[in-house]
Amino acid sequence: MAVISSNLGYPRLGEHREWKHLLEHYWQHKLTDAEFHVAAKKLRLANLKKERDLGVDLIPVADNSDYDHVLDTLAAFGAVPTRFGHFDHALNLSEYYAIARGTKTAVAAEMTKWFNINYHYIVPEFDDINFKLLDNRWLRYYQEAKDALNIDGKPVILGPVSFLKLGKRHGAYLDDAAVAELLPQLLPLYQQVFQELAAAGAQWIQLDEPTLVKTTDSAELVPYRTALHRLHDAVPGLKIELQTYFDSLDLYDEIINFPVQAIGLDLIHDHGENLAHLRQSGFPTDKILAAGLIDGHNIWASDLTQKFQLVQELQQLVTSDRLWLQPANSLLHVPITTANETKADPVLLGGLAFADQKLQELAVLTQAANQGVAAVQGAFDRNQANLTALNASTHRNNAAVRAAEAALPTQTFERQAPFATRIKLQHDRLQLPLLPTTTIGSFPQSPTVRTKRAAWRKGKLADKDYQAFLKAETKRWIDLQTDLGLDVLVHGEFERTDMVEYFGQKLTGFYATQNGWVQSYGSRGVRPPVIFGDVAYTKPITVAESVYAQSLTDKPVKGMLTAPLTIINWSFVRDDISKAQVQNQIALALRQEVQNLEKAGIKIIQVDEPALREGLPLKQRHWQAYLDEAVYSFKITTTGVANDTQIHTHMCYSNFGDIIDTIKALDADVISIETSRSHGEIISAFEQTGYDQEIGLGVYDIHSPRVPTVAEIEANIQRALRVIDPRQFWINPDCGLKTRQEPETLAALKNMVAARNAIQAQLSTATH
Ligand code: GLN
Ligand code: ZN
């Protein structure tokens, strides 16, 4: 028996986003249900066929979805939130999409991040649920692949414990007691799925239990072990691949003895720990090691020579007939193929591997493992040549950037004076009222803004006309902000589709893909920039826009930049040097932009770090290093200015208590934080720790078109002022207003200013 290759999941969007268009056409009523099903089946089978052609031995089935795999799971097991109705039949498409997208009478189910990556799943709500197997979708898709393509696939199912832990009851994620209570109700249904699959001839099932990587205490393993025993005992004929990903297993020694026939380990995002466990504790001789050795979360070609050394070591550790080679996690999170990157520099292209190229790598490694390297020498040689060319290219060897980086340890990045001194100088210079009002940066990107940008990109609108349009829009909004009576204005960010992409376009070392789409949620794709070379500053990025806006008003206009960590977290980052190194290169470039804004007369500069919280590593022991790097790069960016230049930052998230020390350490003069959905929690964090710098807690939620009343906003402000000194407090919405419509935005900001005025008046009578 030989080493085989296995996949965990294939991207859904389609090479030319066919799947996305299919969903959207269906939602626009351009297709009947029957037409949708025909088209969806065609895409599913095309993907399976492609995987087979690329040489995958064990092909996943039922990894496809009409929206999201957690939604599929809850729909199959009858865990539909009751506001969408009670079901005793398999959901039809409109019933299924109602959960994801809401209806006139029922709000959509919540969506949240899938672990620490930029995919969003539908959060199950386990309130008043009677689990019932409404649809054995795993059997349907297993059978479909077998009938149409004669593929004996490996159905992929989200494991029962992860499924429960990813969901909520009474608004809170399930705790261990709730999991223990619901699991026995769910297990018979999983058993039925397993039984029916075994009866249909399935050999293997891939049971994903990604929450296992977060377990640290043996007691937490009880539900997993119970579930696996029950499933294995009920259906001994169906072999289980227990799949984990996104980090290592702290409880390795216990988990490898679970009653399953294969265990999937992530050997990429595990900080080296899974391999260390393997070396130290070995691996059971009655199980298959499914080794995740190709990065399913980044887009770089593997160094095949290096990977092969690892494969050989694993062949020694577990023997060839007990080894599968796999991606470390589902390929759902990478784009499909580099074949459509026709405009990329060939030197870069040779170093890229999207999903299809990753499957090819697996096939090559599998062949090498079974037949020796000679059988695939050509592929190994090409791979070495490509990587050498990319690493030796001018893109990755910018002497000036490397010199600046090398000089970092000899410098300190601190503001000239401490905050207490700076803020006095800033108050003298800015002359703002008590409780100053401002916004987070972006204003609505109207259909006109989007149409003009699209025309300009296609070359149908001359650059000077596009620039003139952007200026007119900024002028219009400076006037609107003035009329509203806001104190600190912004230029509106009309030139940016995306706050990361925009900076990528202006710095060296970035590549914007033509077709590098990955699913963010539902039919939505994003195209993260690729940071492939040394990042250097060659020209001002935002200075002209800020200077123009400032020329229109006497009130201060904030400069607006995206901070290094957020740029990193929302990009595909080169892996030949550390992330921290890339982050510092970006920081050194942005430091020059900050200084150029200051030189051009901009008195306030906001450096946004919205992705700080969401990028936190899964295991707490890795947090400090991550946060220290974030603080360091933020300070490189922001400390090169005079004391009376005011630095702002903005973050969007709610779990504030987690990182309050980091927020302080950034040493920004003013921070604005998204809070309106979790006000109480944040305010109590302040009570406990105190905070010296100035702060704006979002006083209304911008995620809904609803216009908040003056009274509501006043109440939010009053609540904050119970723990924060009014002299420290700013008044602003929760986040940028880019996705809102103009009328509701103006109405909401008008109420925000009115609420501020009312409280200002109360405060001044109180002190007289
Ligand atoms: N300045 C950005 C904006 O207003 C910040 C966006 C964000 O926090 N995600 O759009
Ligand atoms: Zn925000």
Coordinates of N, CA and C and ligand atoms in Angstrom, one line a residue, residues 440 610 650-652 674 734-736, ligand 2:
I440 N -15.8 58.6 11.3 CA -14.7 57.6 11.2 C -13.9 57.7 9.9
P610 N -8.6 48.4 12.2 CA -9.8 47.7 12.5 C -9.6 46.2 12.7
H650 N -8.6 54.0 15.0 CA -9.9 53.5 15.1 C -9.9 51.9 15.0
M651 N -10.7 51.3 15.8 CA -10.8 49.8 15.8 C -12.3 49.4 15.8
C652 N -12.6 48.4 15.1 CA -14.0 47.9 15.1 C -14.0 46.5 15.7
E674 N -15.6 50.8 18.0 CA -17.0 50.4 17.7 C -17.6 49.8 19.0
D734 N -20.1 54.6 15.2 CA -19.4 53.4 15.4 C -18.2 53.1 14.5
C735 N -18.5 53.4 13.2 CA -17.5 53.0 12.2 C -17.7 53.9 10.9
G736 N -17.0 53.5 9.9 CA -17.2 54.3 8.6 C -18.6 54.2 8.0
Ligands
ZN2 ZN -14.7 50.4 12.1

